[in-house]
Amino acid sequence: MLATTVIAATAPLPATPALLIVHGLFGSARNWGVIARHLASSRDVVSVDMRNHGQSPRESSQSYPDMAQDLAEVIMAHGAPMDVLGHSMGGKAAMQLALTRPELLRKLVVADIAPVAYGHDQSGHIHAMRALDLSNLTQRSEADRRLSAQIEDPALRAFFLQSLDLKAQPPEWRLNLDVLEAEMPKIVGWPDTKGEFDHPTLFLTGGRSHYVRAEHRDTIKALFPKARFAKLPDAGHWLHAEAPRAFEQTVEVFLQA
């Protein structure tokens, strides 16, 4: 089963389901630590490391049906139904789960992704991580300096470096880069899953992101007829990192409604 991080509710409300947080590509549960703690004010929060990420098992597939099955196992182990929040790749996995196992979810939050195939490719980031010289590397600041030769954006470097295990000898990425690269067409794609999730669903997007566009709305509404849409105007694709407090507040209002 997937590796999980569980945060118990500080002041649990009666009949409030737990929240499952599902990270995106190259992420892990630890990326969501602060947000998970804040959202645990009234409910238990379970964050996962997806397959081939973090502490979770290494598998040969990164397909959405397989990732959805992983999430189903977590929910059944912790108690169904749960509310589910997924970002990017995690949002697609959560949508796949909702369409195929709707009885496992009460509400769904999809952060900055649509149930469509995209034309971009994230393999360049894998090449950059592979190119990082890990020899005699003990300081994250030095890792950042070396990675800057491949990736200019300091925020993106900081995100990737959260998956670098400097305590390992030699240091290693907590990512199965080979499988993620081989399965990239599936990750940026969408399996054209049929079905309908007739439960409240929030599509929360960044105002500076182009992942969820106007032309996607008909597809979204066909699969998620109770979909609602909200936007954080000053955020991009990594909206939970760029506007964390606004993100938390919007998610909390939707889940409590």
Short mmCIF file of C-alpha atoms in Angstrom, two decimals:
data_model
loop_
_atom_site.label_atom_id
_atom_site.label_comp_id
_atom_site.label_asym_id
_atom_site.label_seq_id
_atom_site.Cartn_x
_atom_site.Cartn_y
_atom_site.Cartn_z
CA MET A 1 0.00 0.00 0.00
CA LEU A 2 1.04 3.60 -0.47
CA ALA A 3 3.05 5.30 2.27
CA THR A 4 0.81 7.66 4.22
CA THR A 5 1.13 10.52 6.67
CA VAL A 6 -1.85 10.84 9.02
CA ILE A 7 -2.64 13.99 10.99
CA ALA A 8 -5.39 13.62 13.56
CA ALA A 9 -8.04 16.31 13.84
CA THR A 10 -7.33 18.87 16.55
CA ALA A 11 -11.05 19.52 17.17
CA PRO A 12 -12.99 16.85 15.27
CA LEU A 13 -16.51 17.63 14.12
CA PRO A 14 -19.11 14.84 14.27
CA ALA A 15 -19.69 12.91 11.02
CA THR A 16 -16.91 14.77 9.20
CA PRO A 17 -15.04 12.41 6.88
CA ALA A 18 -11.28 12.34 6.69
CA LEU A 19 -9.54 14.20 3.87
CA LEU A 20 -7.15 12.42 1.51
CA ILE A 21 -4.48 14.64 -0.11
CA VAL A 22 -2.93 13.41 -3.36
CA HIS A 23 0.19 15.20 -4.62
CA GLY A 24 1.25 15.80 -8.21
CA LEU A 25 4.15 14.62 -10.35
CA PHE A 26 7.57 14.73 -8.60
CA GLY A 27 5.88 15.59 -5.30
CA SER A 28 5.28 13.79 -2.01
CA ALA A 29 3.19 14.01 1.13
CA ARG A 30 5.84 16.19 2.75
CA ASN A 31 5.16 18.97 0.21
CA TRP A 32 1.69 19.27 1.75
CA GLY A 33 2.71 19.15 5.41
CA VAL A 34 1.71 22.66 6.48
CA ILE A 35 -1.53 22.66 4.49
CA ALA A 36 -2.42 19.22 5.85
CA ARG A 37 -1.93 20.42 9.43
CA HIS A 38 -4.10 23.50 8.84
CA LEU A 39 -6.88 21.46 7.22
CA ALA A 40 -6.80 19.01 10.14
CA SER A 41 -8.54 21.46 12.45
CA SER A 42 -11.85 19.62 12.17
CA ARG A 43 -11.04 16.32 10.41
CA ASP A 44 -8.30 13.73 10.09
CA VAL A 45 -6.05 14.34 7.09
CA VAL A 46 -4.25 11.54 5.25
CA SER A 47 -1.51 12.49 2.77
CA VAL A 48 0.01 9.88 0.48
CA ASP A 49 3.21 9.35 -1.42
CA MET A 50 2.06 8.17 -4.84
CA ARG A 51 3.64 5.06 -6.38
CA ASN A 52 7.20 5.68 -7.59
CA HIS A 53 7.38 8.76 -5.33
CA GLY A 54 8.69 9.28 -1.81
CA GLN A 55 8.47 6.24 0.45
CA SER A 56 5.87 4.36 -1.60
CA PRO A 57 6.53 1.17 -3.57
CA ARG A 58 8.32 1.23 -6.92
CA GLU A 59 6.08 -0.13 -9.66
CA SER A 60 6.40 -0.59 -13.42
CA SER A 61 3.26 1.42 -14.23
CA GLN A 62 2.14 4.99 -13.62
CA SER A 63 -1.27 4.66 -15.27
CA TYR A 64 -4.30 6.42 -13.84
CA PRO A 65 -6.29 3.20 -13.33
CA ASP A 66 -3.39 1.83 -11.28
CA MET A 67 -2.98 5.05 -9.29
CA ALA A 68 -6.74 5.14 -8.62
CA GLN A 69 -6.60 1.58 -7.30
CA ASP A 70 -3.78 2.62 -4.95
CA LEU A 71 -5.98 5.42 -3.60
CA ALA A 72 -8.95 3.09 -3.23
CA GLU A 73 -6.85 0.79 -1.05
CA VAL A 74 -5.85 3.73 1.18
CA ILE A 75 -9.46 4.87 1.58
CA MET A 76 -10.70 1.38 2.39
CA ALA A 77 -7.93 1.00 4.97
CA HIS A 78 -8.75 4.30 6.69
CA GLY A 79 -12.54 4.22 6.32
CA ALA A 80 -14.80 5.19 3.43
CA PRO A 81 -16.10 7.54 2.30
CA MET A 82 -13.46 10.25 2.38
CA ASP A 83 -13.15 13.70 0.86
CA VAL A 84 -10.33 13.77 -1.69
CA LEU A 85 -8.08 16.64 -2.78
CA GLY A 86 -5.73 16.05 -5.72
CA HIS A 87 -3.31 18.36 -7.50
CA SER A 88 -2.18 17.96 -11.12
CA MET A 89 -1.28 14.26 -11.64
CA GLY A 90 -2.89 13.59 -8.26
CA GLY A 91 -5.99 15.42 -9.43
CA LYS A 92 -6.26 13.15 -12.45
CA ALA A 93 -5.80 10.07 -10.27
CA ALA A 94 -8.51 11.39 -7.93
CA MET A 95 -10.86 12.00 -10.87
CA GLN A 96 -10.22 8.47 -12.15
CA LEU A 97 -11.08 7.14 -8.69
CA ALA A 98 -14.24 9.25 -8.46
CA LEU A 99 -15.49 8.08 -11.85
CA THR A 100 -14.83 4.38 -11.23
CA ARG A 101 -15.39 4.06 -7.45
CA PRO A 102 -17.74 6.94 -6.58
CA GLU A 103 -18.94 5.22 -3.39
CA LEU A 104 -15.51 5.85 -1.84
CA LEU A 105 -15.77 9.66 -2.01
CA ARG A 106 -18.08 12.25 -0.51
CA LYS A 107 -16.59 15.38 -2.10
CA LEU A 108 -13.76 15.98 -4.55
CA VAL A 109 -11.38 18.92 -5.00
CA VAL A 110 -9.35 18.99 -8.21
CA ALA A 111 -6.49 21.49 -8.13
CA ASP A 112 -5.47 22.96 -11.49
CA ILE A 113 -5.96 20.06 -13.87
CA ALA A 114 -8.68 18.87 -16.24
CA PRO A 115 -9.72 15.37 -17.39
CA VAL A 116 -8.00 15.82 -20.75
CA ALA A 117 -4.72 14.90 -22.42
CA TYR A 118 -2.06 17.62 -22.53
CA GLY A 119 0.56 18.17 -25.19
CA HIS A 120 3.42 19.21 -22.90
CA ASP A 121 6.05 16.80 -21.57
CA GLN A 122 7.80 16.85 -18.20
CA SER A 123 10.72 14.65 -19.27
CA GLY A 124 13.04 17.66 -19.35
CA HIS A 125 12.81 17.91 -15.57
CA ILE A 126 13.77 14.24 -15.30
CA HIS A 127 16.83 14.87 -17.45
CA ALA A 128 17.77 17.81 -15.21
CA MET A 129 17.51 15.68 -12.06
CA ARG A 130 19.53 12.91 -13.66
CA ALA A 131 22.19 15.44 -14.66
CA LEU A 132 22.70 16.65 -11.08
CA ASP A 133 26.16 15.69 -9.86
CA LEU A 134 25.53 13.83 -6.58
CA SER A 135 29.17 13.15 -5.78
CA ASN A 136 30.37 14.47 -2.39
CA LEU A 137 27.03 16.21 -1.94
CA THR A 138 26.05 16.88 1.68
CA GLN A 139 24.37 20.31 1.68
CA ARG A 140 21.02 21.18 0.11
CA SER A 141 22.37 24.64 -0.70
CA GLU A 142 25.13 23.05 -2.76
CA ALA A 143 22.58 20.79 -4.47
CA ASP A 144 20.58 23.90 -5.33
CA ARG A 145 23.67 25.59 -6.76
CA ARG A 146 24.46 22.60 -8.93
CA LEU A 147 20.87 22.15 -10.08
CA SER A 148 20.70 25.82 -11.10
CA ALA A 149 22.83 24.91 -14.13
CA GLN A 150 19.83 22.93 -15.40
CA ILE A 151 16.81 24.72 -13.87
CA GLU A 152 16.67 28.51 -13.57
CA ASP A 153 13.53 28.82 -11.43
CA PRO A 154 14.57 28.75 -7.73
CA ALA A 155 11.06 27.76 -6.58
CA LEU A 156 11.04 24.80 -8.95
CA ARG A 157 14.50 23.75 -7.77
CA ALA A 158 13.38 23.92 -4.15
CA PHE A 159 10.37 21.75 -4.96
CA PHE A 160 12.44 19.11 -6.72
CA LEU A 161 15.10 19.07 -4.02
CA GLN A 162 12.52 18.08 -1.41
CA SER A 163 12.69 14.66 -3.11
CA LEU A 164 16.48 14.40 -2.83
CA ASP A 165 17.64 12.18 0.03
CA LEU A 166 20.94 13.65 1.20
CA LYS A 167 21.24 11.13 4.05
CA ALA A 168 21.57 8.22 1.63
CA GLN A 169 25.09 7.19 0.67
CA PRO A 170 25.42 8.29 -2.04
CA PRO A 171 22.51 10.76 -2.14
CA GLU A 172 19.57 9.62 -4.26
CA TRP A 173 16.28 10.85 -5.62
CA ARG A 174 13.15 9.54 -3.87
CA LEU A 175 11.63 9.18 -7.33
CA ASN A 176 11.60 6.29 -9.78
CA LEU A 177 12.82 8.47 -12.62
CA ASP A 178 13.11 5.61 -15.12
CA VAL A 179 9.45 4.59 -14.81
CA LEU A 180 8.21 8.19 -14.64
CA GLU A 181 10.01 8.93 -17.89
CA ALA A 182 8.77 5.77 -19.60
CA GLU A 183 5.19 6.40 -18.46
CA MET A 184 5.18 10.14 -19.22
CA PRO A 185 2.69 9.77 -22.11
CA LYS A 186 0.19 8.23 -19.67
CA ILE A 187 0.89 10.88 -17.01
CA VAL A 188 0.26 13.86 -19.31
CA GLY A 189 -2.53 11.96 -21.05
CA TRP A 190 -5.97 10.86 -19.89
CA PRO A 191 -7.49 7.38 -20.29
CA ASP A 192 -10.80 8.74 -21.64
CA THR A 193 -12.61 7.22 -18.70
CA LYS A 194 -16.40 7.12 -18.95
CA GLY A 195 -18.80 7.49 -16.07
CA GLU A 196 -20.21 10.22 -13.89
CA PHE A 197 -19.37 11.43 -10.40
CA ASP A 198 -22.61 12.93 -9.14
CA HIS A 199 -21.18 14.40 -5.94
CA PRO A 200 -20.02 17.95 -5.18
CA THR A 201 -16.75 18.66 -6.98
CA LEU A 202 -14.62 21.80 -6.92
CA PHE A 203 -12.22 22.62 -9.74
CA LEU A 204 -9.84 25.11 -8.13
CA THR A 205 -7.42 26.78 -10.53
CA GLY A 206 -4.67 29.37 -10.60
CA GLY A 207 -5.46 32.59 -12.40
CA ARG A 208 -2.05 32.57 -14.07
CA SER A 209 -2.29 28.90 -15.08
CA HIS A 210 -3.51 27.58 -18.43
CA TYR A 211 -4.14 23.98 -17.40
CA VAL A 212 -7.93 24.35 -17.08
CA ARG A 213 -9.35 26.34 -19.98
CA ALA A 214 -12.82 27.43 -21.01
CA GLU A 215 -12.96 24.74 -23.70
CA HIS A 216 -12.53 22.06 -21.02
CA ARG A 217 -15.75 22.95 -19.18
CA ASP A 218 -18.12 20.87 -21.30
CA THR A 219 -15.95 17.79 -20.74
CA ILE A 220 -15.74 18.51 -17.01
CA LYS A 221 -19.50 19.03 -16.63
CA ALA A 222 -20.28 15.82 -18.54
CA LEU A 223 -18.19 13.78 -16.09
CA PHE A 224 -18.80 15.89 -12.99
CA PRO A 225 -22.30 17.39 -13.31
CA LYS A 226 -22.12 19.06 -9.89
CA ALA A 227 -18.78 20.72 -10.64
CA ARG A 228 -18.15 24.19 -9.33
CA PHE A 229 -15.26 26.41 -10.37
CA ALA A 230 -13.08 28.77 -8.35
CA LYS A 231 -9.89 30.64 -9.18
CA LEU A 232 -7.03 32.07 -7.14
CA PRO A 233 -6.14 35.09 -9.30
CA ASP A 234 -2.52 35.58 -8.20
CA ALA A 235 -1.44 31.93 -8.43
CA GLY A 236 -0.17 29.67 -11.18
CA HIS A 237 -0.19 25.89 -11.52
CA TRP A 238 1.42 25.42 -8.08
CA LEU A 239 -1.45 27.36 -6.49
CA HIS A 240 -1.22 25.57 -3.13
CA ALA A 241 2.41 26.69 -2.78
CA GLU A 242 1.97 30.17 -4.25
CA ALA A 243 -1.20 31.12 -2.33
CA PRO A 244 -1.42 28.57 0.50
CA ARG A 245 -3.70 30.45 2.88
CA ALA A 246 -6.22 31.36 0.15
CA PHE A 247 -6.03 27.78 -1.10
CA GLU A 248 -6.74 26.36 2.36
CA GLN A 249 -9.62 28.76 2.96
CA THR A 250 -11.28 27.96 -0.37
CA VAL A 251 -10.94 24.20 0.18
CA GLU A 252 -12.24 24.45 3.75
CA VAL A 253 -15.31 26.49 2.75
CA PHE A 254 -16.18 23.99 0.01
CA LEU A 255 -15.74 20.93 2.21
CA GLN A 256 -17.72 22.43 5.08
CA ALA A 257 -20.60 23.64 2.91
#
